XYZ file of C-alpha atoms in Angstrom:
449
model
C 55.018 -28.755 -5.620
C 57.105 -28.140 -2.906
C 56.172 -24.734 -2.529
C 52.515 -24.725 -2.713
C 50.957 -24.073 0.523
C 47.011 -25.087 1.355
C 45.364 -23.664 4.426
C 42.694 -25.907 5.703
C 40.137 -24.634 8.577
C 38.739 -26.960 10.296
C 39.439 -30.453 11.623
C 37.229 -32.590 11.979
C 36.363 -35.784 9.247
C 36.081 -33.506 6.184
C 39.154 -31.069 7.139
C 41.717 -34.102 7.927
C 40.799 -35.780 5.094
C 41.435 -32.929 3.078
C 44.668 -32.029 4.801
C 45.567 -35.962 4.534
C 44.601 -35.919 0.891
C 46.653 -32.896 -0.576
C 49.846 -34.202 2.036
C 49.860 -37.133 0.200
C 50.003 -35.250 -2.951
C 52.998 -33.576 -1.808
C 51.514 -29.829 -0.999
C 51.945 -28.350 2.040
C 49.062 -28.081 4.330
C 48.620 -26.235 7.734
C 45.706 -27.075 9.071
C 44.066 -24.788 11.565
C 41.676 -25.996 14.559
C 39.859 -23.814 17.150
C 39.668 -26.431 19.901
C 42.354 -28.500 21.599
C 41.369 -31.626 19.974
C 40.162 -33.174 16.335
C 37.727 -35.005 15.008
C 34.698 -32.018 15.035
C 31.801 -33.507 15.771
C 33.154 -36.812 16.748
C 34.645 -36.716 20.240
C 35.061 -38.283 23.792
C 34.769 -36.638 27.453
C 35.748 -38.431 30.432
C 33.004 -38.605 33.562
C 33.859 -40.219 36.939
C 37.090 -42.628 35.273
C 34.506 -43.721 32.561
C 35.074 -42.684 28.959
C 32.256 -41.848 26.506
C 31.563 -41.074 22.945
C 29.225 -37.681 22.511
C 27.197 -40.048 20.340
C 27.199 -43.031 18.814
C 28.395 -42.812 15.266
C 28.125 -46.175 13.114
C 29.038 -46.703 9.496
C 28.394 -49.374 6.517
C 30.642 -51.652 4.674
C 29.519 -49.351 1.828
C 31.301 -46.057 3.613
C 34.373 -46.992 1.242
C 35.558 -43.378 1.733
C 35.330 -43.591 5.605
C 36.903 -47.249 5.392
C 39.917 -45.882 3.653
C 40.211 -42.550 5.807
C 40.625 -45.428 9.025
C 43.123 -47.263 7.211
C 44.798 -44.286 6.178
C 45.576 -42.968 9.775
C 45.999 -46.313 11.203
C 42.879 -46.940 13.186
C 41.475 -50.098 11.454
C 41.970 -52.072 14.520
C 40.094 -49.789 16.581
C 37.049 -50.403 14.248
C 34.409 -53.831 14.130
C 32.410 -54.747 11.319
C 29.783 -57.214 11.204
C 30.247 -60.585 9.246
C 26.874 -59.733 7.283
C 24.236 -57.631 8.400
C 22.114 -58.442 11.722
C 19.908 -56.163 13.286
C 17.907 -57.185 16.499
C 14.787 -55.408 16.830
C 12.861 -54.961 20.204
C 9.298 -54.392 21.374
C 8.647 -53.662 24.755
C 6.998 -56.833 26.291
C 7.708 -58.784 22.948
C 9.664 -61.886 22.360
C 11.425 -62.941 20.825
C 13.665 -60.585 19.186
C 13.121 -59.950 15.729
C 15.874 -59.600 12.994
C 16.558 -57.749 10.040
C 19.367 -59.842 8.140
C 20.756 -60.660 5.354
C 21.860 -64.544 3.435
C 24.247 -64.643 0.929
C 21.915 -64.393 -2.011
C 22.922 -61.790 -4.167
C 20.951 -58.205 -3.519
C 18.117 -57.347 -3.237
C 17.126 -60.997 -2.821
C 19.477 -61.445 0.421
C 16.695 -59.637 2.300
C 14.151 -61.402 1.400
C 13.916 -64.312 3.879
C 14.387 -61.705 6.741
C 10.877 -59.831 5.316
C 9.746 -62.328 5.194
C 9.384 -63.616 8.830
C 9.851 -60.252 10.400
C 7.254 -60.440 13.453
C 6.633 -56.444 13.815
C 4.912 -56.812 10.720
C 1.567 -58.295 9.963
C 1.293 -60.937 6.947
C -0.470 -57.980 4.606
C 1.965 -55.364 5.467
C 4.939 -57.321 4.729
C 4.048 -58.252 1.219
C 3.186 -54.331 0.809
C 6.847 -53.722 1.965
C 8.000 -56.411 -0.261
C 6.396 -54.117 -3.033
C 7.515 -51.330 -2.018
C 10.939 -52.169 -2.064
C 10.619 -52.631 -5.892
C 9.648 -48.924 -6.019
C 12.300 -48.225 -4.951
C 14.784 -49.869 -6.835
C 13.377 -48.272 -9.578
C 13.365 -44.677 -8.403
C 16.177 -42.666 -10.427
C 18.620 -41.235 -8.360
C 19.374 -38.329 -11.498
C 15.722 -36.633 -11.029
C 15.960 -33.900 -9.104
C 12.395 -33.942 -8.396
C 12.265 -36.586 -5.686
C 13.865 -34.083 -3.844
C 10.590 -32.335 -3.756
C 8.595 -34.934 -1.773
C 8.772 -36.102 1.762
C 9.697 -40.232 2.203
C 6.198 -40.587 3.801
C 4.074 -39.455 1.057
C 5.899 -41.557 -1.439
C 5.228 -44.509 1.667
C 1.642 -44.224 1.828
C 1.231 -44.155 -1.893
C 2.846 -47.326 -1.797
C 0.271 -48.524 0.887
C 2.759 -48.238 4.038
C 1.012 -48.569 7.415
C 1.674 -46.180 10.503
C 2.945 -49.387 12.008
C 5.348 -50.248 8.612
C 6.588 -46.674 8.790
C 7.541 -47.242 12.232
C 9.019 -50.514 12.673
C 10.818 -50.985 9.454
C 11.356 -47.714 7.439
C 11.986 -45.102 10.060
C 14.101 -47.356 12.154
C 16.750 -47.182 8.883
C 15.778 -43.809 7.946
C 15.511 -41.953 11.233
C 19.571 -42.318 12.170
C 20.702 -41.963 8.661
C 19.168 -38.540 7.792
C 17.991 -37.843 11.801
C 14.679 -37.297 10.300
C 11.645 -39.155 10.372
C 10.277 -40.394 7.150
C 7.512 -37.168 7.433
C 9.994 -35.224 7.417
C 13.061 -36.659 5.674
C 14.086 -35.892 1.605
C 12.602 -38.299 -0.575
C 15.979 -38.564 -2.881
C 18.235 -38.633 0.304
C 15.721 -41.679 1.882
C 16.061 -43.380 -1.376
C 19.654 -43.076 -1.748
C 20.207 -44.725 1.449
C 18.001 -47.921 0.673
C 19.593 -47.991 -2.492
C 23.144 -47.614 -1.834
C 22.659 -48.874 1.523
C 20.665 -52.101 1.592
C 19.351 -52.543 -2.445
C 22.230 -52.871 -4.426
C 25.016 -54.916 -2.926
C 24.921 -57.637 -0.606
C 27.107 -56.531 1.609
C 26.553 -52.858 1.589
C 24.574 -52.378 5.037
C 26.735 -54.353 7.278
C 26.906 -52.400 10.333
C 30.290 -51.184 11.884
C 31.886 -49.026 14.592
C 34.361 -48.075 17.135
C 35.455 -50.372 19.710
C 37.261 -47.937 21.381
C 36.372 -43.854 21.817
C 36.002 -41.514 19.037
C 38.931 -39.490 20.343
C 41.087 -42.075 20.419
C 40.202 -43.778 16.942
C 39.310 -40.227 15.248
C 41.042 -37.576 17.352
C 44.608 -39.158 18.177
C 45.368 -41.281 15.246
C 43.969 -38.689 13.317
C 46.714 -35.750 14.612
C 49.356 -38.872 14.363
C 49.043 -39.534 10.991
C 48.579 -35.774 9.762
C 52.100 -34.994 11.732
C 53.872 -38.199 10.488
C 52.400 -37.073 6.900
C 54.319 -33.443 7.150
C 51.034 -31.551 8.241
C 51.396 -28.810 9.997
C 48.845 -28.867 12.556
C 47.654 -25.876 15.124
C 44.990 -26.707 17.539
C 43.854 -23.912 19.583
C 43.775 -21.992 16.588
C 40.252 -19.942 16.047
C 39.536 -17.962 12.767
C 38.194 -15.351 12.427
C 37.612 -15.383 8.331
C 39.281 -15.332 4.946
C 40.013 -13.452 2.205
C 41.549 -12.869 -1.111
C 45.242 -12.141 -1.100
C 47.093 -9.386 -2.523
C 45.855 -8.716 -6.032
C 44.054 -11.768 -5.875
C 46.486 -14.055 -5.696
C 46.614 -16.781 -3.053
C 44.259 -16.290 0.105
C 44.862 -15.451 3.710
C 43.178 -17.009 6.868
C 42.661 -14.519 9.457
C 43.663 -16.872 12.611
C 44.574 -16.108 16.322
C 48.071 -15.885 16.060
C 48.187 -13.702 12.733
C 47.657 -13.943 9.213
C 48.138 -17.459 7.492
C 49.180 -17.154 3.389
C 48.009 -19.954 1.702
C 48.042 -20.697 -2.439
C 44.842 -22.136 -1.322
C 42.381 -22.768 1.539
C 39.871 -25.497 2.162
C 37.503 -24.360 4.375
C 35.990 -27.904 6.745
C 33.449 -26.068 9.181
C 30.225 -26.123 10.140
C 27.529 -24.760 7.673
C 26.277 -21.941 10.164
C 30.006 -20.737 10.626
C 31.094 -20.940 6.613
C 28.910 -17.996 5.590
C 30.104 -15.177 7.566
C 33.915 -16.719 7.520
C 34.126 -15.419 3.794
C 34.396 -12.246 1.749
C 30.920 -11.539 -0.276
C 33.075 -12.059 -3.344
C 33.046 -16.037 -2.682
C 29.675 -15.634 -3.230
C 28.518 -18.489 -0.682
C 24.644 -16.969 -0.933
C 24.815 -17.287 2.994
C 20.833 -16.736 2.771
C 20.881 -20.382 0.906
C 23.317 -21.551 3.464
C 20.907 -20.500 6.558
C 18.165 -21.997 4.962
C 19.909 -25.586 5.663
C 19.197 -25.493 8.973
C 19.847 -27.967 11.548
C 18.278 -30.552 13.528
C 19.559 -31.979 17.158
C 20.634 -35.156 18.394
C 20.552 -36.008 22.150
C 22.492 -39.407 23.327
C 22.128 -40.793 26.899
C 24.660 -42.501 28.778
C 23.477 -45.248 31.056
C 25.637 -46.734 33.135
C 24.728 -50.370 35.519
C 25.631 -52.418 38.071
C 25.414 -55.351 35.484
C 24.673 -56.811 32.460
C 20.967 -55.591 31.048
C 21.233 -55.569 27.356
C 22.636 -59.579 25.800
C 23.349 -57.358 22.394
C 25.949 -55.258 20.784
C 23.293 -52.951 19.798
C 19.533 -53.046 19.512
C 17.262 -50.770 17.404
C 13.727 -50.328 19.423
C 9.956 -50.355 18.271
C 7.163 -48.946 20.198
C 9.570 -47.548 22.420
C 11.599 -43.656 22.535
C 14.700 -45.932 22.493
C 15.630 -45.897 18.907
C 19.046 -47.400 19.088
C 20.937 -48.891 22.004
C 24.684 -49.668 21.774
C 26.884 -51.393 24.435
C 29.614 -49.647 25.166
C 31.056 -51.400 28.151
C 34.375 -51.851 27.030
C 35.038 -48.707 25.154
C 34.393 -46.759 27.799
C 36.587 -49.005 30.266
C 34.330 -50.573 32.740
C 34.952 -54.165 34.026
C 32.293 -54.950 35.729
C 28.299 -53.832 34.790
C 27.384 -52.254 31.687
C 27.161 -48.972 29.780
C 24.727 -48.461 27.180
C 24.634 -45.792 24.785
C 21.331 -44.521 23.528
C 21.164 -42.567 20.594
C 17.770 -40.178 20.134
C 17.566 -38.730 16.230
C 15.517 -36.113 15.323
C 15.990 -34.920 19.161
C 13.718 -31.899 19.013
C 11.764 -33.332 21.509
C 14.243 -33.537 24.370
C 17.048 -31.342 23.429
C 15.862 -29.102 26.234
C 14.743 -31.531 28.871
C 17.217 -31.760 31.977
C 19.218 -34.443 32.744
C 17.454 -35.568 35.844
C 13.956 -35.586 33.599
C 16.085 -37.595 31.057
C 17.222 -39.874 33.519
C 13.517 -40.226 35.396
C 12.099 -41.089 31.537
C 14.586 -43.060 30.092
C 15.151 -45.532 32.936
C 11.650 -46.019 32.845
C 11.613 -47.015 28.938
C 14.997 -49.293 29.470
C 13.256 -51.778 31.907
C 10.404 -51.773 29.594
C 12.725 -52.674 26.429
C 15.165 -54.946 28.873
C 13.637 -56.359 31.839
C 17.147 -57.443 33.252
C 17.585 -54.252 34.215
C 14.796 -54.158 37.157
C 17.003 -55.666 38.854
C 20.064 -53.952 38.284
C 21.340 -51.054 40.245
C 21.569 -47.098 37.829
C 24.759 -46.230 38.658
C 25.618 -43.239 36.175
C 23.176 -41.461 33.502
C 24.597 -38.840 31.678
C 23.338 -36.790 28.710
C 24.617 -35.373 25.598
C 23.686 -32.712 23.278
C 24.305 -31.557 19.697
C 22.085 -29.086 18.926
C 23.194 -28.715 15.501
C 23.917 -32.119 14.892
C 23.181 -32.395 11.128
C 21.950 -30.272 8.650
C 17.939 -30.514 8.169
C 17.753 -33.478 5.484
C 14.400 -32.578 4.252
C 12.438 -31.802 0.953
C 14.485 -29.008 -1.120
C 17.839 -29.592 0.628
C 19.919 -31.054 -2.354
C 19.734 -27.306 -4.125
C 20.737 -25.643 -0.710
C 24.044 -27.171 -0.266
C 27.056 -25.086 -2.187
C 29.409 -26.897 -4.530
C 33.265 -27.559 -3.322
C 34.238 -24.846 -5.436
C 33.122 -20.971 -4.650
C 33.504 -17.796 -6.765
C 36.745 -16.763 -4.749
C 39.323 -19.387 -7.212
C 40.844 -20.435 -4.389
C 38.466 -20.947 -1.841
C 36.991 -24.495 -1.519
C 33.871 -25.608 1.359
C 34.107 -29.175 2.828
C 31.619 -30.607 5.118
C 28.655 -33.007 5.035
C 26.703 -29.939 4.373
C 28.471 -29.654 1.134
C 27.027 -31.120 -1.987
C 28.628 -34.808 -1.817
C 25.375 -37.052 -3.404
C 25.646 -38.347 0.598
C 23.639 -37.485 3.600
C 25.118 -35.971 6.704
C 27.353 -38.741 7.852
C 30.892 -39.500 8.290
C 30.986 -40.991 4.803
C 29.769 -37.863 3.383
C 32.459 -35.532 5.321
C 35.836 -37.639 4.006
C 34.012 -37.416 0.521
C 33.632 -33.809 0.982
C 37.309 -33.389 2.270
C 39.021 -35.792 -0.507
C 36.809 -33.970 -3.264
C 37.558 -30.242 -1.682
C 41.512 -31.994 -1.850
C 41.673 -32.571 -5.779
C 40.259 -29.608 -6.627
C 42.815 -26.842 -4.251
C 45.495 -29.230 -5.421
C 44.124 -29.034 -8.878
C 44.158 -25.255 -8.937
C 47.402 -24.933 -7.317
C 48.538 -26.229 -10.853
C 49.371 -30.349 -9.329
C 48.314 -33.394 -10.304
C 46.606 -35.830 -8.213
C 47.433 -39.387 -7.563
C 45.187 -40.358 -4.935
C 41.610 -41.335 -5.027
């Protein structure tokens, strides 16, 4: 085992848990990254002495690959997780706040109480939700044709309001699959009620970083590929890769020169992957292409004091959709930074800053009237404008397999086919799966899960 050598490009979540994954195994990995830092599309910048995320990336208790991907490179104590799910909900000129929560009574009845008295919904459209959430426990995951419909239509033949769509369905749907329900997969919104919220108790408690990305993803991340024997080059762009001589092995075309590998895992973006492979792998780039992507815009807002009383808040009747503190994270000591993350950012992926900043101040005194009072000290903005793939109808038979026709090529990625949506769950799945299989055809055994 010694001898076998895997090639992985890429490194953010999918690419070092792949290059973690097939270390442990005992191959040898080089893993190959174009910019100075990993963790892809999870990273931190530093503005004025004041950290920040480039978004705000949560998980679930249910992310049981992500979980284990922290406690693999030693970051578990950079991570919170709630004691049981608590959501506080916010309507501009509204009070009080309104929670989605769960009891301890086994799922799905642990919601119930919390639909039951949830004040953004009328009486009539509460019981229809109450209904509707038996749907969709019995919606089966295995047919392929919910993939066909949109989340909406399958809401309004269930009898879901404009006003049920927006303050309860597409405030879980619209950061999950950064689509509104209109738009969003009907298989992909299903799976995350199901997995998410439906079938254990404890599946949608809410978690994050308490520090920065970089720091939790990025730097424990290159510590624990180096202490595991991984030989890791940042810097490193690629240019493609191809079969090796007489088909045996592959070669990564990178910066510095050819790389040999028995194997290579390739963890990039979807619009890179086609055109970084010979025909032969047989990607069908058209397919690939036909993904798309969708943008997500976050705001950094930075005070003079304390305006929000919450870890995070999830807004109704408002353009803020979710609003995290992140005060301490991004070392302030006195005032407040909040984080506001925008899904489905078509809307204001082009706007300028100072527009952003004119709008959004606007909406925050509206959703938290402490801040009239408090002095805007910072607003910055942040943009992925191919933040996830598009998670729409006819998605599931776009994304590739692990495997391609070239024996020894393998795709990571939440773009890739892992049963998940594009999250960070769904790129350490990718990367462990992409892991068994190289090792696998390298002719090893694998231990790990």
């Amino acid at each position: 085992m010694s001898q076998r050598h895997l090639a992985v490009v890429g490194g953010g979540l999918a690419g070092c848990a792949a290059a973690l994954a097939a270390a442990d195994a005992g191959v040898r990995v080089t893993l190959l990254e174009a910019r100075r830092r990993l963790g892809g599309a999870t990273f931190s910048f530093q503005r004025d002495g004041l950290w920040f995320d480039n978004g705000q990336h949560v998980h679930l208790r249910c992310c049981t690959a992500y979980r284990a991907f922290i406690d693999r490179i030693g970051a578990a104590h950079m991570l919170t997780m709630q004691d049981r799910l608590a959501i506080p909900v916010m309507r501009p000129g509204q009070k009080p706040v309104q929670w989605i929560r769960r009891t301890n009574l086994p799922a799905p009845f642990h919601l119930i109480r919390s639909l039951a008295t949830y004040g953004h919904l009328s009486p009539g459209e509460r019981l229809r939700v109450g209904r509707a959430v038996l749907g969709l426990m019995r919606l089966d995951l295995c047919d392929g044709s919910l993939d066909q419909r949109t989340f909406l239509d399958w809401l309004r033949h269930h009898g879901q309001s404009d006003n049920a769509v927006e303050s309860l369905w597409d405030l879980i749907i619209l950061p999950t699959l950064n689509l509104p329900s209109s738009r969003a997969s009907l298989w992909l919104a299903a799976m995350v009620f199901k997995v998410g919220l439906l079938h254990e108790r404890t599946a949608g408690d809410v978690g994050y970083t308490t520090t920065t990305l970089g720091r939790a993803h990025g730097d424990q991340g290159l510590k624990a590929l180096r202490n595991a024997g991984v030989e890791v080059r940042l810097g490193e762009g690629v240019a493609g890769v191809s079969t090796g001589q007489g088909d045996d092995g592959a070669v990564v075309h990178s910066r510095s020169g050819p790389v040999h590998a028995d194997a290579v895992i390739l963890a990039v973006p979807h619009a890179q992957a086609a055109s970084m492979v010979p025909r032969t792998a047989n990607l069908n780039g058209a397919q690939l292409s036909e993904l798309g992507s969708v943008p997500i815009v976050n705001l950094h807002v930075i005070y003079d004091r304390t305006v929000m009383e919450h870890p995070f808040v999830a807004g109704v009747g408002t353009p803020l959709q979710w609003v995290f503190d992140r005060t301490q994270s991004a070392g302030m000591s006195d005032g407040q930074v909040l984080a506001i993350s925008l899904s489905s950012a078509d809307p204001y992926i082009n706007i300028s800053t100072g527009d952003l900043r004119q709008r959004f101040a606007r909406e925050v005194v509206r959703v938290f009237p402490r801040a009239r009072e408090a002095r805007l000290l910072g607003f910055y903005a942040t943009r992925e404008h191919q933040a996830t793939f598009c998670q729409g109808p006819g998605s599931l038979a776009l994304r590739p397999q692990t495997p391609t026709h070239m024996p020894n090529l393998f795709l990571a990625g939440a773009w890739t086919h892992t049963g998940w949506p594009a999250t960070m769950e769904g790129a350490v799945r990718s990367g462990n799966k992409a892991a068994r299989e190289a090792v696998h055809s390298m002719g090893a055994g694998f231990c790990t899960d």
